[in-house]
Amino acid sequence: MATQKRHKRKSIQNSDPGKILDLIISLNEETCAQLQIKINTYLCEECEAELVLQIVVNGERMEASIEAVGASTLPRKVKICMSQKLSDVLKTPTEQTDLLTNFEADFQAIVTPFVVKDNEKKRIVMFPIVDKPFSIIVCVVAPKIVEENVATLIYECFLFSWPTLKKSICYEYECSLKQKCQQLLKVARRLFTRVASLDTLLQIAMEQAKKLIKAEYCSVMLVDVERMELVESCYKLDKEVIERRFPLNVGIAGYVIQSGSVVNAKSAKEHPAFDPTIDGFPGIDCKTILCFPIREQTGIIGVGQLINKIGDPYFDGMDEEMALAFSIYCGVCIMHSVVYQKIQEAHIRNTLANELVMYHMKVSDGEVSRILECTGFHNHPHLSSLHFNPRALPMRELPCYAVKMFKDIGFDTKFNINQHKLIRFVLHVKKGYRDVPYHSWLHAFNVAQWAYAAIINYKLVQHGYFSDLQALMYLIAGLVHDLDHRGTTNSFHIQGQTTLAALYSSEGSVMERHHLAQAMCILNTEGCDILQALPRRDYDRAIMLLRDYILATDLANYFKNLNDYKGISMDYQKGNRVHTAALQSLLMNAADLSDQLKDWGSVKKTAAAVLTEFFKQGDVEKSRGDLPPTTMDRDKCFIPALEVQFLQGTCIPLFECQRQPGCLYSSVQN
């Protein structure tokens, strides 16, 4: 119930002036809680009440807290939910009465220990002192005087005591804000010292955010622009990193990415955008979430989530401000880390480029002229056969045949490729291969020849499996897919912590990414830029295709996707982007392993070259104190078993995928 009388007087009517004066004199420079205790004691005596307490309300944020109950100070300021009951009290500046049992559970939990237990139905008179930015709701428990007089006594008391109490509340709020800002600066200082490693930076950022805002859990998700996904790296106790990926439009995190605003979900599961797969951790009861965008100059680069406030029922407005300020520092540090890593990569790339330049010579104009003026026979009748053995050709003629393959399919005219540039590109690629037993220029030509034969025999373009651009990049990828191969495996570089591993190990496929980088160097070299005539959109697409083709030659990727390939081969659908990508990968793998389709003499020579590389790597691993795999150890390797295992486990499943009903091989045969 509520009375209709409004208090507008500026004088004392029911209160004892002497007691009021004594109270005001006693309100000297003390803490806010101590001031509240003195006011509570005064009102408790005047109202003949069992207990008096004050709820401090931040009007701008509609947040409520209690510091003192009666004559006792709580161990810390306790936030309570701003219920509809309390909101209604502030809207109607008159006294309202209700039973203690009708209040929210958090309020009852605070008050119940201070009241007598013999009467469960405690009557509470509430009276608001409305002001800005803070207001007070005075709660008088079980007063013995008339409720109207209770309101009058409260009004007259706060008529003189409120200025002092308000000043104390504002002062403590500013002190708390200052302390938070100092903590934020310490956090920022620590973040700026960890930009060398993005993974370490993100881990420290999550730990510091939890401490700063006092949350149980924290996660930072960054936007993967290439795949348009949110990426979160989770760290286990053994420092193992587990990556989780989510669409950009899922959950509260997705809403924050799209809206760019902070979401403070005081009841997380009731939020309309809540999705337990992204908003929380497996096995964790997500009660409250504070989700904020992480920005830098170009826009939003990620999102941070703080889950379950420690010690309070929800995250408050100050937590929101701290989270936003933290996100700015976090965004700056992340971009600094990315730039730092790019600088480091540029330095390593420069070292590798210098090494490449020292090892290889540039293509002279005379070499280009010799190819142009070559009058040799370049019309081998079986060049377009899928079983053709390139060893039948003289090594000096291979560049001429490589140029011929581009012209036979018509790529030079379709894509306006300058003849001089094409020849210089082929010669540059030839010199980009080291003199290693297997992964040499001969192997590159062999892969390109099989790709050329596949385009012709399978009629990839005519039957709509490939576009002209896909076919062009397939042929180019065959030539460049093993550029600057050192005759060693990815694991060799990772275990040996080589320069290549330092540059590419975080992305996986160490050697394949190096081959791609060297291919890009050649394509960007003046006089070798055979893709220059492409429109910008086609050029970007061509580079993406080249990347996909080269990365597909990593057998680790092949084995990881083999089951998917088998499923797609049973029901291949033209125009399906996933199926097309799978076909591209399979055809690239087929070209890379096409040596196994040749005559027995060629297969034996290939096996000998591969094993020579393997055993040389094993010898190096032994010399540096590592234990080489059995396949690389010339003293332990049983060659027949290794060959059978390779054919049964790698080659046969690959080519069987192309023989399934509905797939490429069957379609061509029909």
XYZ file of C-alpha atoms in Angstrom:
670
model
C 0.000 0.000 0.000
C 1.103 3.599 -0.584
C -0.135 6.901 0.780
C -0.886 9.840 -1.512
C 0.667 12.559 0.651
C 3.788 14.192 -0.796
C 6.453 15.780 1.348
C 7.374 19.254 0.138
C 8.133 20.977 3.455
C 11.561 22.310 4.277
C 10.974 22.381 8.048
C 10.677 19.929 10.965
C 7.219 18.838 12.104
C 7.428 15.489 13.948
C 11.146 15.167 14.669
C 13.013 16.364 17.739
C 15.213 19.281 16.553
C 17.803 18.514 19.220
C 18.201 14.912 18.094
C 18.351 15.973 14.441
C 21.078 18.485 15.302
C 23.054 15.866 17.241
C 22.784 13.474 14.274
C 24.004 16.065 11.787
C 26.910 17.038 14.052
C 27.921 13.366 14.332
C 28.030 12.956 10.540
C 31.653 13.970 10.260
C 34.183 12.747 7.678
C 33.604 9.021 7.873
C 32.924 6.225 5.395
C 29.580 5.913 3.681
C 28.753 2.741 5.636
C 29.473 4.454 8.970
C 27.238 7.393 8.035
C 24.456 4.975 7.119
C 24.814 3.184 10.470
C 24.339 6.463 12.377
C 21.278 7.346 10.311
C 19.921 3.784 10.682
C 20.352 3.945 14.477
C 18.592 7.294 14.670
C 15.606 6.176 12.555
C 15.377 2.839 14.358
C 14.938 4.641 17.689
C 12.555 7.285 16.355
C 10.359 4.797 14.483
C 10.572 2.185 17.250
C 11.562 -0.275 14.545
C 13.335 -3.599 14.682
C 15.774 -2.701 11.911
C 16.582 0.042 9.398
C 18.704 -0.231 6.251
C 19.344 1.839 3.140
C 19.473 0.696 -0.483
C 21.734 2.904 -2.603
C 20.507 3.121 -6.207
C 22.535 4.374 -9.165
C 19.751 6.065 -11.126
C 21.609 6.198 -14.436
C 22.260 2.457 -14.467
C 19.427 1.286 -12.205
C 21.801 -0.694 -9.998
C 21.165 -1.272 -6.302
C 23.526 -2.108 -3.444
C 23.576 -2.407 0.360
C 26.575 -1.589 2.556
C 25.115 -1.516 6.098
C 22.180 -3.199 7.831
C 21.079 -1.588 11.113
C 24.190 -0.944 13.192
C 26.307 -3.501 11.285
C 28.562 -3.009 8.305
C 28.491 -5.794 5.740
C 31.872 -7.391 4.864
C 31.617 -5.684 1.484
C 29.155 -3.755 -0.610
C 26.578 -6.256 -1.867
C 24.714 -5.700 -5.126
C 21.097 -6.777 -5.347
C 18.787 -7.094 -8.313
C 16.859 -3.945 -9.128
C 13.444 -5.584 -8.920
C 10.200 -4.096 -10.175
C 9.196 -3.476 -6.553
C 12.210 -1.224 -5.948
C 11.737 0.547 -9.282
C 8.131 1.316 -8.377
C 9.220 2.795 -5.039
C 11.523 5.257 -6.823
C 8.788 6.260 -9.283
C 6.315 7.095 -6.471
C 7.979 9.386 -3.906
C 5.750 8.244 -1.039
C 6.008 5.466 1.499
C 5.141 1.926 0.435
C 4.677 -1.136 2.601
C 5.200 -4.806 1.881
C 6.088 -8.032 3.673
C 9.693 -9.233 3.841
C 8.644 -12.579 2.371
C 7.477 -10.782 -0.799
C 10.932 -9.373 -1.556
C 13.512 -10.929 -3.870
C 15.611 -13.778 -2.484
C 18.862 -11.761 -2.515
C 17.304 -8.999 -0.387
C 15.857 -11.532 2.062
C 19.233 -13.260 2.358
C 20.811 -9.990 3.527
C 18.068 -8.864 5.926
C 16.896 -12.138 7.503
C 20.008 -12.749 9.687
C 19.407 -9.360 11.425
C 15.719 -9.772 12.342
C 13.975 -11.749 15.069
C 12.903 -15.165 13.846
C 9.683 -15.487 15.865
C 7.624 -13.484 13.389
C 7.972 -14.581 9.761
C 5.696 -11.853 8.364
C 7.869 -8.819 8.861
C 6.379 -5.559 7.596
C 8.778 -3.222 5.778
C 8.051 0.453 5.141
C 9.982 1.841 2.170
C 10.528 5.524 1.491
C 12.553 6.941 -1.435
C 15.017 9.816 -1.371
C 15.201 10.567 -5.086
C 18.164 12.472 -6.485
C 20.797 12.322 -9.250
C 22.995 10.415 -9.873
C 22.270 8.429 -6.679
C 19.052 7.799 -4.786
C 18.259 6.072 -1.505
C 15.452 3.692 -0.577
C 15.121 3.667 3.214
C 13.687 0.388 4.516
C 12.215 0.356 8.045
C 11.492 -3.167 9.346
C 8.533 -3.662 11.697
C 8.006 -0.046 12.928
C 5.618 0.365 15.857
C 4.482 3.874 14.954
C 2.051 4.866 12.220
C 3.388 4.393 8.697
C 2.656 7.981 7.740
C 4.753 9.188 10.632
C 7.539 6.827 9.589
C 7.659 8.538 6.189
C 7.652 11.952 7.825
C 10.529 11.065 10.156
C 12.573 9.684 7.252
C 11.886 12.761 5.142
C 12.843 15.162 7.923
C 15.978 13.182 8.755
C 17.241 13.150 5.158
C 16.263 16.771 4.660
C 19.441 17.574 6.638
C 21.563 14.417 6.399
C 21.236 13.635 2.697
C 23.765 16.246 1.415
C 26.498 14.748 3.606
C 25.577 11.155 2.757
C 25.309 11.918 -0.957
C 28.731 13.549 -0.936
C 30.184 10.461 0.734
C 28.509 8.103 -1.774
C 29.825 10.099 -4.746
C 33.301 10.326 -3.219
C 33.552 6.579 -2.674
C 32.254 5.949 -6.171
C 34.961 8.200 -7.614
C 37.590 6.475 -5.470
C 36.413 3.101 -6.717
C 36.547 4.356 -10.296
C 40.064 5.705 -9.770
C 41.192 2.371 -8.345
C 39.708 0.526 -11.305
C 41.479 2.867 -13.726
C 44.795 2.286 -11.972
C 44.242 -1.465 -12.230
C 43.372 -1.026 -15.906
C 46.637 0.835 -16.554
C 48.600 -1.951 -14.880
C 46.812 -4.479 -17.064
C 47.536 -2.426 -20.184
C 51.202 -2.130 -19.236
C 51.458 -5.897 -18.914
C 49.653 -6.504 -22.202
C 51.990 -4.192 -24.108
C 54.974 -6.231 -22.938
C 53.553 -9.454 -24.433
C 52.966 -8.511 -28.064
C 55.688 -10.854 -29.338
C 53.303 -13.830 -29.285
C 49.611 -13.471 -30.126
C 48.694 -16.739 -28.364
C 50.467 -15.646 -25.167
C 48.898 -12.195 -25.430
C 45.376 -13.612 -25.683
C 45.960 -15.956 -22.749
C 47.238 -13.103 -20.547
C 44.400 -10.842 -21.736
C 41.822 -13.387 -20.565
C 43.509 -13.812 -17.177
C 43.789 -10.056 -16.632
C 40.203 -9.403 -17.698
C 38.968 -11.958 -15.156
C 40.950 -10.294 -12.368
C 40.006 -6.751 -13.368
C 36.260 -7.343 -13.558
C 36.107 -10.291 -11.153
C 34.575 -12.882 -13.447
C 34.748 -16.657 -13.176
C 35.537 -17.228 -16.851
C 36.723 -15.183 -19.782
C 37.124 -15.879 -23.479
C 38.456 -13.825 -26.370
C 37.313 -14.673 -29.900
C 38.889 -13.104 -32.970
C 37.297 -12.671 -36.393
C 38.762 -14.870 -39.131
C 38.079 -12.555 -42.076
C 38.999 -15.162 -44.671
C 36.495 -17.749 -43.428
C 34.115 -15.234 -41.804
C 34.114 -17.080 -38.494
C 34.831 -16.373 -34.846
C 37.881 -18.252 -33.592
C 38.535 -19.015 -29.939
C 41.711 -20.654 -28.630
C 41.134 -22.609 -25.406
C 44.099 -23.545 -23.222
C 44.187 -26.754 -21.166
C 46.238 -27.325 -18.016
C 48.986 -28.986 -20.067
C 49.111 -25.832 -22.259
C 47.508 -27.697 -25.148
C 45.622 -25.314 -27.420
C 42.178 -26.312 -28.671
C 40.606 -24.164 -31.365
C 36.849 -23.592 -31.501
C 35.156 -21.942 -34.479
C 31.705 -20.396 -34.714
C 29.659 -18.552 -37.376
C 29.634 -14.761 -37.021
C 25.883 -14.594 -36.482
C 25.520 -17.077 -33.604
C 24.826 -16.292 -29.944
C 25.328 -13.152 -27.911
C 28.872 -12.939 -29.271
C 27.508 -12.860 -32.828
C 24.997 -10.175 -31.842
C 27.804 -8.030 -30.417
C 29.846 -8.451 -33.616
C 26.895 -7.332 -35.734
C 25.662 -4.494 -33.512
C 28.993 -3.282 -32.136
C 27.404 -2.658 -28.736
C 28.029 -4.074 -25.269
C 25.609 -6.700 -23.969
C 25.237 -7.103 -20.214
C 22.935 -10.092 -19.813
C 22.042 -10.235 -16.120
C 20.183 -13.466 -16.847
C 22.152 -14.961 -19.710
C 19.813 -17.824 -20.595
C 16.858 -15.458 -20.957
C 18.633 -13.278 -23.527
C 17.043 -13.840 -26.978
C 20.425 -14.280 -28.684
C 21.868 -16.728 -26.118
C 23.389 -19.875 -27.616
C 25.074 -22.318 -25.186
C 27.495 -23.588 -27.848
C 29.306 -20.239 -28.035
C 28.141 -18.254 -24.995
C 29.893 -20.163 -22.253
C 32.155 -23.149 -21.667
C 31.309 -26.866 -21.820
C 29.999 -28.048 -18.452
C 29.730 -24.498 -17.024
C 26.417 -23.054 -15.788
C 26.300 -19.662 -17.498
C 24.340 -17.289 -15.262
C 25.461 -13.821 -16.353
C 27.423 -12.626 -19.389
C 29.161 -9.368 -20.149
C 30.034 -9.387 -23.849
C 31.930 -6.540 -25.521
C 33.448 -5.842 -28.954
C 37.209 -5.565 -29.449
C 38.025 -2.818 -31.924
C 40.869 -1.267 -33.807
C 40.933 1.492 -36.414
C 39.451 -0.574 -39.244
C 36.572 -1.923 -37.157
C 35.682 -4.846 -34.913
C 38.374 -7.534 -34.851
C 36.943 -9.743 -32.115
C 34.718 -10.086 -29.093
C 35.342 -10.684 -25.393
C 33.059 -12.584 -23.026
C 33.092 -12.423 -19.234
C 30.974 -15.115 -17.615
C 29.528 -15.226 -14.068
C 30.382 -12.275 -11.821
C 32.216 -13.337 -8.651
C 30.459 -12.294 -5.444
C 27.613 -10.395 -7.105
C 24.481 -11.409 -8.994
C 25.407 -9.458 -12.121
C 27.974 -7.240 -13.856
C 27.335 -3.562 -13.133
C 27.799 -0.373 -15.142
C 31.332 0.152 -13.900
C 32.172 -3.337 -15.132
C 30.814 -2.334 -18.546
C 33.009 0.775 -18.608
C 36.073 -1.204 -17.549
C 35.338 -3.871 -20.185
C 35.079 -1.238 -22.925
C 38.289 0.464 -21.824
C 40.009 -2.905 -21.581
C 38.787 -3.829 -25.077
C 40.467 -0.725 -26.516
C 43.829 -1.638 -24.978
C 43.306 -5.259 -25.972
C 42.527 -4.322 -29.579
C 45.612 -2.106 -29.809
C 47.815 -4.846 -28.349
C 46.405 -7.471 -30.708
C 47.111 -5.277 -33.729
C 50.608 -4.513 -32.405
C 51.151 -8.254 -32.011
C 49.971 -8.927 -35.567
C 52.218 -6.157 -36.913
C 55.129 -7.438 -34.840
C 54.680 -10.944 -36.213
C 54.459 -9.575 -39.762
C 57.735 -7.722 -39.207
C 59.317 -10.908 -37.906
C 57.966 -12.853 -40.867
C 59.215 -10.177 -43.248
C 62.670 -10.473 -41.713
C 62.624 -14.252 -42.109
C 61.263 -13.968 -45.638
C 64.053 -11.564 -46.453
C 66.594 -14.066 -45.158
C 65.027 -16.820 -47.251
C 64.851 -14.571 -50.304
C 68.525 -13.726 -49.990
C 69.281 -17.418 -49.661
C 67.227 -18.146 -52.776
C 68.921 -15.395 -54.771
C 72.345 -16.655 -53.724
C 71.471 -20.188 -54.766
C 69.754 -19.449 -58.054
C 70.674 -17.238 -60.963
C 68.349 -14.932 -62.827
C 67.045 -15.839 -66.260
C 68.963 -13.984 -68.948
C 67.543 -12.641 -72.198
C 69.770 -15.088 -74.056
C 68.114 -18.053 -72.374
C 64.705 -16.735 -73.380
C 65.891 -16.233 -76.949
C 67.181 -19.797 -77.175
C 63.725 -21.134 -76.293
C 62.090 -18.793 -78.791
C 64.482 -19.813 -81.535
C 64.515 -23.512 -80.681
C 63.871 -25.666 -83.759
C 63.815 -29.006 -81.993
C 61.053 -31.605 -82.326
C 58.449 -30.886 -79.647
C 55.592 -33.044 -80.822
C 55.970 -36.287 -78.924
C 52.869 -38.349 -79.831
C 52.167 -39.473 -76.255
C 52.648 -36.152 -74.466
C 48.936 -35.914 -73.667
C 48.726 -39.487 -72.322
C 48.016 -39.991 -68.612
C 50.683 -42.732 -68.623
C 53.380 -40.785 -70.464
C 56.880 -41.065 -68.992
C 58.661 -37.652 -69.117
C 61.995 -39.435 -68.776
C 61.579 -40.225 -72.476
C 62.261 -36.546 -73.215
C 65.692 -34.910 -73.140
C 66.074 -32.730 -70.032
C 67.069 -29.715 -72.119
C 63.753 -29.941 -74.014
C 61.507 -29.890 -70.931
C 61.092 -26.067 -70.830
C 60.008 -26.106 -74.486
C 57.436 -28.816 -73.767
C 56.195 -26.886 -70.717
C 55.556 -23.814 -72.894
C 53.938 -26.067 -75.501
C 51.424 -27.383 -72.925
C 50.157 -23.860 -72.239
C 49.815 -23.184 -75.962
C 48.159 -26.509 -76.810
C 45.286 -25.836 -74.423
C 45.092 -22.227 -75.599
C 45.849 -20.570 -72.283
C 48.211 -18.094 -73.948
C 45.369 -16.627 -76.024
C 42.519 -17.045 -73.505
C 44.404 -15.175 -70.791
C 46.522 -12.925 -73.011
C 49.813 -14.361 -71.715
C 52.832 -12.758 -73.330
C 55.102 -15.369 -74.922
C 58.314 -13.859 -73.546
C 56.823 -13.750 -70.052
C 55.646 -17.351 -70.300
C 59.098 -18.567 -71.336
C 60.837 -16.504 -68.657
C 58.352 -17.812 -66.079
C 59.041 -21.455 -67.038
C 62.804 -20.938 -66.948
C 62.575 -19.143 -63.632
C 60.551 -22.032 -62.212
C 63.096 -24.526 -63.553
C 65.897 -22.682 -61.748
C 63.758 -22.496 -58.622
C 64.185 -26.246 -58.071
C 67.198 -27.545 -56.222
C 69.310 -30.483 -57.334
C 67.708 -33.048 -55.030
C 67.100 -36.710 -55.893
C 63.304 -36.614 -56.261
C 61.649 -33.210 -55.680
C 63.437 -31.670 -58.629
C 62.525 -29.929 -61.873
C 61.871 -33.332 -63.463
C 59.239 -34.129 -60.833
C 57.630 -30.700 -61.339
C 57.445 -31.255 -65.105
C 56.001 -34.730 -64.551
C 53.202 -33.335 -62.330
C 52.464 -30.519 -64.799
C 52.367 -33.016 -67.708
C 49.812 -35.192 -65.879
C 47.715 -32.119 -65.100
C 47.921 -31.176 -68.797
C 46.857 -34.706 -69.778
C 44.013 -34.699 -67.242
C 42.645 -31.413 -68.604
C 42.654 -32.885 -72.116
C 41.550 -36.482 -71.454
C 38.970 -35.770 -68.776
C 37.765 -32.709 -70.739
C 37.578 -30.867 -67.443
C 36.569 -27.549 -69.005
C 34.287 -28.922 -71.729
C 32.308 -31.040 -69.239
C 31.987 -28.195 -66.764
C 34.139 -29.630 -64.015
C 36.610 -26.725 -64.176
C 36.474 -23.193 -65.437
C 39.259 -21.993 -67.728
C 40.852 -20.193 -64.769
C 40.753 -23.322 -62.599
C 42.393 -25.329 -65.372
C 45.096 -22.676 -65.892
C 45.985 -22.600 -62.208
C 45.954 -26.416 -62.092
C 48.660 -26.495 -64.765
C 50.663 -23.689 -63.126
C 50.373 -25.398 -59.725
C 51.832 -28.567 -61.242
C 54.963 -26.641 -62.233
C 55.455 -24.646 -59.016
C 54.055 -26.942 -56.306
C 57.496 -28.047 -54.991
C 59.572 -24.910 -55.643
C 62.807 -24.744 -53.613
C 62.164 -28.160 -52.072
C 65.102 -29.177 -49.896
C 64.451 -32.921 -50.042
C 63.123 -32.964 -46.463
C 59.697 -33.393 -44.886
C 57.555 -31.017 -42.839
C 58.263 -32.924 -39.622
C 62.011 -32.588 -40.260
C 61.725 -28.791 -40.217
C 59.375 -28.657 -37.242
C 61.486 -30.994 -35.125
C 64.672 -29.245 -36.175
C 63.179 -25.782 -35.585
C 64.515 -24.587 -38.921
C 63.996 -21.132 -40.424
C 61.115 -22.481 -42.505
C 59.449 -23.907 -39.404
C 59.800 -20.572 -37.615
C 58.000 -18.920 -40.506
C 55.250 -21.401 -41.310
C 54.786 -23.963 -38.512
C 51.958 -22.016 -36.850
C 49.906 -22.335 -40.055
C 50.758 -25.970 -40.801
C 52.039 -27.459 -44.096
C 55.480 -25.900 -43.671
C 57.043 -26.872 -47.007
C 53.857 -26.343 -49.028
C 53.503 -22.786 -47.732
C 57.137 -22.168 -48.607
C 56.536 -23.484 -52.147
C 53.558 -21.138 -52.424
C 55.620 -18.185 -51.196
C 58.363 -18.914 -53.749
C 55.768 -19.258 -56.501
C 54.364 -15.863 -55.582
C 57.862 -14.379 -55.686
C 58.279 -15.605 -59.251
C 54.787 -14.510 -60.336
C 55.522 -11.057 -58.917
C 58.918 -10.836 -60.610
C 59.078 -8.426 -63.523
C 58.998 -10.349 -66.771
C 57.490 -13.460 -65.138
C 54.079 -12.020 -64.228
C 52.018 -14.203 -66.564
C 48.799 -13.362 -64.655
C 49.196 -9.619 -65.130
C 46.463 -9.364 -67.776
C 43.805 -10.839 -65.465
C 41.167 -8.501 -64.006
C 41.674 -7.832 -60.310
C 38.858 -10.149 -59.229
C 40.121 -13.014 -61.422
C 43.679 -12.428 -60.222
C 42.629 -12.708 -56.567
C 40.674 -15.857 -57.395
C 43.684 -17.285 -59.259
C 45.971 -16.792 -56.263
C 43.419 -18.477 -53.968
C 43.226 -21.417 -56.381
C 47.019 -21.672 -56.503
C 47.119 -21.750 -52.713
C 44.478 -24.483 -52.517
C 46.205 -26.620 -55.156
C 49.631 -26.407 -53.515
C 48.364 -27.001 -49.958
C 46.485 -30.051 -51.224
C 49.843 -31.738 -51.977
C 50.496 -32.017 -48.235
C 49.594 -35.663 -47.645
C 48.581 -34.804 -44.083
C 45.705 -32.791 -45.557
C 44.912 -35.623 -47.963
C 44.601 -38.222 -45.194
C 42.589 -35.842 -43.018
C 40.012 -35.335 -45.774
C 40.094 -38.803 -47.368
C 36.805 -39.985 -45.839
C 35.082 -36.822 -47.065
C 36.545 -37.369 -50.519
C 35.187 -40.926 -50.572
C 31.722 -39.715 -49.653
C 31.750 -36.977 -52.290
C 33.010 -39.389 -54.960
C 29.886 -41.518 -54.506
C 27.586 -38.617 -55.416
C 29.575 -35.857 -57.095
C 27.501 -32.765 -57.898
C 28.677 -30.212 -60.414
C 28.369 -26.646 -59.166
C 28.668 -27.662 -55.530
C 31.569 -25.580 -54.191
C 32.573 -28.194 -51.613
C 32.569 -30.951 -54.228
C 34.549 -28.807 -56.668
C 37.174 -28.054 -54.002
C 37.426 -31.774 -53.244
C 37.860 -32.561 -56.943
C 40.623 -29.938 -57.250
C 42.477 -31.476 -54.300
C 42.082 -35.033 -55.598
C 43.307 -34.131 -59.084
C 46.295 -32.293 -57.622
C 47.146 -35.315 -55.469
C 46.708 -37.571 -58.497
C 49.129 -35.437 -60.512
C 51.626 -35.372 -57.640
C 51.535 -39.174 -57.311
C 51.174 -39.907 -61.030
C 54.652 -41.489 -61.107
C 52.968 -44.595 -59.722
C 50.894 -44.888 -62.928
C 53.912 -45.156 -65.206
C 55.772 -48.202 -66.506
C 57.682 -50.444 -64.088
C 61.073 -49.035 -65.042
C 59.948 -45.492 -64.283
C 58.329 -46.519 -60.994
C 61.590 -48.168 -59.849
C 63.592 -45.031 -60.625
C 61.051 -42.903 -58.760
C 61.197 -45.178 -55.713
C 64.994 -45.067 -55.705
C 64.989 -41.264 -55.856
C 62.443 -40.953 -53.029
C 64.336 -43.380 -50.803
C 67.582 -41.533 -51.459
C 65.953 -38.356 -50.142
C 64.492 -40.218 -47.164
C 67.796 -41.769 -46.150
C 69.699 -38.494 -46.531
C 67.177 -36.858 -44.204
C 67.512 -39.725 -41.750
C 71.297 -39.311 -41.723
C 70.936 -35.594 -40.941
C 68.447 -36.332 -38.153
C 70.875 -38.820 -36.630
C 73.702 -36.280 -36.843
C 71.709 -33.722 -34.852
C 70.784 -36.278 -32.194
C 67.212 -37.045 -33.276
C 65.719 -40.474 -33.837
C 64.543 -40.648 -37.477
C 61.352 -42.488 -38.431
C 61.851 -46.053 -39.617
C 61.048 -45.025 -43.195
C 63.972 -42.566 -43.078
C 66.466 -44.905 -41.430
C 68.578 -46.726 -44.014
C 69.508 -49.321 -41.363
C 65.939 -50.225 -40.383
C 63.762 -49.544 -43.408
C 62.408 -52.637 -45.234
C 61.871 -51.234 -48.711
C 59.373 -53.788 -50.158
C 57.054 -53.409 -47.154
C 57.331 -49.617 -47.368
C 56.417 -49.641 -51.071
C 53.426 -51.923 -50.549
C 52.221 -49.816 -47.634
C 52.503 -46.630 -49.714
C 50.582 -48.102 -52.623
C 47.834 -49.657 -50.486
C 47.444 -46.843 -47.976
C 47.921 -43.786 -50.200
C 47.784 -44.365 -53.932
C 45.038 -46.954 -54.341
C 42.464 -45.083 -52.160
C 43.253 -41.900 -54.103
C 42.651 -43.329 -57.556
C 39.694 -45.424 -56.397
C 37.939 -42.181 -55.464
C 38.002 -41.273 -59.157
C 36.501 -44.613 -60.181
C 33.351 -44.414 -58.045
C 29.959 -44.163 -59.810
C 28.994 -40.562 -60.430
C 32.521 -39.180 -60.123
C 34.894 -37.722 -62.681
C 36.561 -40.885 -64.059
C 33.295 -42.739 -64.522
C 31.662 -39.765 -66.207
C 34.527 -39.473 -68.674
C 34.534 -43.214 -69.400
C 30.815 -43.114 -70.117
